[in-house]
Structure formats: C-alpha cells, structure tokens
XYZ file of C-alpha atoms in Angstrom:
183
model
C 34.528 6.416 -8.422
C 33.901 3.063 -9.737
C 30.617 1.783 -8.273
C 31.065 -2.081 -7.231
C 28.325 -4.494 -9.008
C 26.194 -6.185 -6.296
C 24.834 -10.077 -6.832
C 20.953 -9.782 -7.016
C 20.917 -11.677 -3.909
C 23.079 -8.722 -2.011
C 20.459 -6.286 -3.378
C 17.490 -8.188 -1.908
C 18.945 -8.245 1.613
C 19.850 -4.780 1.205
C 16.007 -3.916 0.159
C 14.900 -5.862 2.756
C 16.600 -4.402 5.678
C 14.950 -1.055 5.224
C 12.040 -0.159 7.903
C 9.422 0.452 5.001
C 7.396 2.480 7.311
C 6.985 5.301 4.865
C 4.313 4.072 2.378
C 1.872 1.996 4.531
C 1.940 5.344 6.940
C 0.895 6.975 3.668
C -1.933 4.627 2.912
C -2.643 4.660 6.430
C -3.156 8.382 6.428
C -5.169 8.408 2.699
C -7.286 5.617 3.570
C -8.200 7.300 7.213
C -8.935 10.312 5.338
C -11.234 8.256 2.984
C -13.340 6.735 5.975
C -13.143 10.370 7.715
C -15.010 11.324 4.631
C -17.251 8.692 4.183
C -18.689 9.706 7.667
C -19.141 13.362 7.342
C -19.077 14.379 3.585
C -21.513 14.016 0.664
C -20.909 10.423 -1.659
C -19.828 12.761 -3.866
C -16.898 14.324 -1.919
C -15.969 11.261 -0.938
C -15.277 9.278 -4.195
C -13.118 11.977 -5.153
C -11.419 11.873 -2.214
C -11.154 8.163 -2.286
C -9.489 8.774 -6.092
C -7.216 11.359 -5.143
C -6.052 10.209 -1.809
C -4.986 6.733 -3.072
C -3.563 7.894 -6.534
C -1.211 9.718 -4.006
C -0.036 7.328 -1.463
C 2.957 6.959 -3.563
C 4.222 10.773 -3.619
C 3.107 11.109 0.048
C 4.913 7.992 0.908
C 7.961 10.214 -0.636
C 7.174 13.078 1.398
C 6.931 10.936 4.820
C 10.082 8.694 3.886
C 12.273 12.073 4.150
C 11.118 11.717 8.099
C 11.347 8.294 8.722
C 15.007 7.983 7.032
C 14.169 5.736 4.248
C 14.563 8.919 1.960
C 13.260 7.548 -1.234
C 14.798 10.277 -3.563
C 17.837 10.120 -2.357
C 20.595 10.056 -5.085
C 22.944 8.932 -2.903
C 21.890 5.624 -2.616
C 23.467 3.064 -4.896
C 20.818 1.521 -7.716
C 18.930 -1.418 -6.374
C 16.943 -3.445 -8.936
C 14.444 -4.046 -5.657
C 13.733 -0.471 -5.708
C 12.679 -1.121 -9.388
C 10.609 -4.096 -9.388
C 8.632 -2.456 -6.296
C 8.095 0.478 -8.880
C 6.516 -1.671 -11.026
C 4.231 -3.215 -8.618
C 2.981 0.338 -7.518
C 2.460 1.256 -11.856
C 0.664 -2.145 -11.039
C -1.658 -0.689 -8.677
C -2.031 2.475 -10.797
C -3.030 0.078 -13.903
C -5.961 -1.766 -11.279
C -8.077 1.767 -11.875
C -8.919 0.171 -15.375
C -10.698 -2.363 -13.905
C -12.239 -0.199 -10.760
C -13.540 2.542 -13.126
C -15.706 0.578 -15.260
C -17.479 -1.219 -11.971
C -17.665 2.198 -10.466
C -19.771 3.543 -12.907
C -21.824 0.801 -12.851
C -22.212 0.804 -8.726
C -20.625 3.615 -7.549
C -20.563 1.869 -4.253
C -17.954 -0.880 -5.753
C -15.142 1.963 -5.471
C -13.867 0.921 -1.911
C -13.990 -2.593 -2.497
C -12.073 -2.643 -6.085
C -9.949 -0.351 -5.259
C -8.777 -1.334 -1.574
C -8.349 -4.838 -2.885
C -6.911 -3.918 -6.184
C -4.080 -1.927 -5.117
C -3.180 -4.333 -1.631
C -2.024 -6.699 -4.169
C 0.872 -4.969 -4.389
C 2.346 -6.271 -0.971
C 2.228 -9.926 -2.108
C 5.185 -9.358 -4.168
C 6.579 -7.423 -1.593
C 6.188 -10.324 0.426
C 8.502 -12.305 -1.368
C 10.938 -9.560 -1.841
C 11.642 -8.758 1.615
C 11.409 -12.880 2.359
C 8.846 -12.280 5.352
C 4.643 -13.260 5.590
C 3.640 -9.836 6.018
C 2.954 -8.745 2.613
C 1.002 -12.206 2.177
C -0.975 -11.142 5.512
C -1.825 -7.705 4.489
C -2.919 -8.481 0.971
C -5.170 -11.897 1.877
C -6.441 -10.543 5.333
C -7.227 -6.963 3.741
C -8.769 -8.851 0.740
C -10.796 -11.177 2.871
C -12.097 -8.166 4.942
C -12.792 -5.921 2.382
C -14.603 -8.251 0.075
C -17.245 -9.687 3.336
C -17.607 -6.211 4.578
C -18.799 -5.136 0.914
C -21.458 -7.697 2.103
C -22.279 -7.579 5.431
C -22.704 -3.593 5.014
C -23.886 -2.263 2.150
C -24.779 1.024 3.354
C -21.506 1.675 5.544
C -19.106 0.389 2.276
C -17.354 3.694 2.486
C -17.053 4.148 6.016
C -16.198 0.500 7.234
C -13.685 -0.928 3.845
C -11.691 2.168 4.520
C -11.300 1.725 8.729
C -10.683 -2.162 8.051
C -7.801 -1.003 5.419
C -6.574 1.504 8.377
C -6.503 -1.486 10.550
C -5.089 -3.559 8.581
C -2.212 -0.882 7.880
C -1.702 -0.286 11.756
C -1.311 -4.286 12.180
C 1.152 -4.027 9.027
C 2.963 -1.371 10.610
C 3.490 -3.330 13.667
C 5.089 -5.976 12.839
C 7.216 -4.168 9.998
C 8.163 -2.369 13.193
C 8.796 -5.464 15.092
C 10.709 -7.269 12.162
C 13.296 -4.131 12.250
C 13.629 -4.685 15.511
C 14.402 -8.299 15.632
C 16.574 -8.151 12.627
C-alpha cells in the first residue's frame, strides 16, 4: 500500500483536530497527587513524589490516551511530523531537570516552582501548533501563578504551586474541550 505524502500544512490541521485531553489529564492527575502529598506526607515523600509523578506524565498520558481515543501508540496512524516536534518539546521538558536540580539542592523548596514552570513551557509551542491561545494561556498564566505564589507563601510552596497547576490544567481542559466542540 503506497502511503500518500501529506503537505506539512495537512499534517498540522490533522494534529490539531485531535481532543488532546490525554496528557493535561495526566498532569492533572500527577500534579494533584503532588499537592495531595504536600498536605499529608513528610518533605521528603513529597519531593520524590513531585520527581516521579512529573517524569511520568508522559507514559501516563499514554496509558489515559488508550481511553480517551487519542491512542498515542497506535501504529495505525499515518506519521505526522506534529507528533514529532511535540516529542521534542516533552525531551524539552525532560532536559528543564538540569536546571531544577541544581536550585533544588540549593533550596529544596525551589522544586515546585522550577519545575511547574519549567516543564509548562512546553504548551507554548503547542500553542502555535494547534493555531489556538490556549497553550499561550496555560504556560504564561501557570508561570505567572506559580512564580507569585513561590512568594506570597513560602511555607505552603508545595501544597499551593501544585493546586494552582491543577487549576490551571482543569481551565486547560475546558476549553480544549470546548475548542473540540466548536470545531
């Protein structure tokens, strides 16, 4: 079967029509988990948690798109460069931890702040993927946020950054929900 070459331009409307519900449900979950934590386990506990959980949005994000019928792994699916260059902004986010480790063992207390802000850059490029201002929302609101709540409360950063990044995921979620609906 000879597999027809798409214009870029065909790709990107084909990315972009796609719920992407998967992935922010993901971080929605990990980061929920992280502020779950924050309130009820030792600091300890909850840095690894906050390590773990968000170095596996990505695989859970795999695991939830099987139920919301993105199906990332599927085979199927004819090659989308898209699908690529959003890989590389997620090995983007990965890279960030070279920057959040170093101020974490400094101030532990850094952790929710570099790394909520570090790895919600990756929906800016999203943003111009898909052609829509949510990705720009998401990454300057949850940067905004994160960065005066760092301030305002030192002594809640890994309680409040994490419910603000849950918040900021349910908003996300909305209107993702909202675009697929209207398009």
């Amino acid at each position: 079967m000879e597999q027809i070459s798409r214009t870029l331009e065909e790709q990107r409307r084909e990315f972009a029509s796609r719920k992407f519900l998967a992935t922010p449900l993901a971080g929605l979950i990990v980061w929920l988990i992280v502020g779950i934590a924050g309130l009820t386990l030792p600091i300890t506990a909850t840095v690894w948690i906050l390590f773990i959980g968000t170095g596996s949005i990505v695989y859970l994000g795999m695991f939830i798109s099987k139920f919301t019928g993105e199906n990332f792994m599927d085979k199927k699916k004819p090659k989308n460069t898209f699908d690529t260059l959003f890989l590389f902004t997620v090995g983007q986010a990965v890279l960030v931890y070279s920057i959040a480790i170093p101020f974490f063992i400094v101030d532990y207390s850094s952790l929710p702040m570099t790394v909520g802000i570090l790895t919600g850059l990756m929906w800016m490029p999203f943003s111009w993927i898909i052609k829509h201002w949510v990705g720009l929302f998401h990454a300057i609101a949850r940067t905004v946020l994160v960065l005066l709540l760092w301030y305002l409360l030192p002594q809640y950063r890994f309680v409040a950054i994490p419910f603000v990044i849950v918040l900021m995921y349910i908003v996300t979620i909305f209107i993702l929900n909202k675009r697929a609906l209207i398009e």
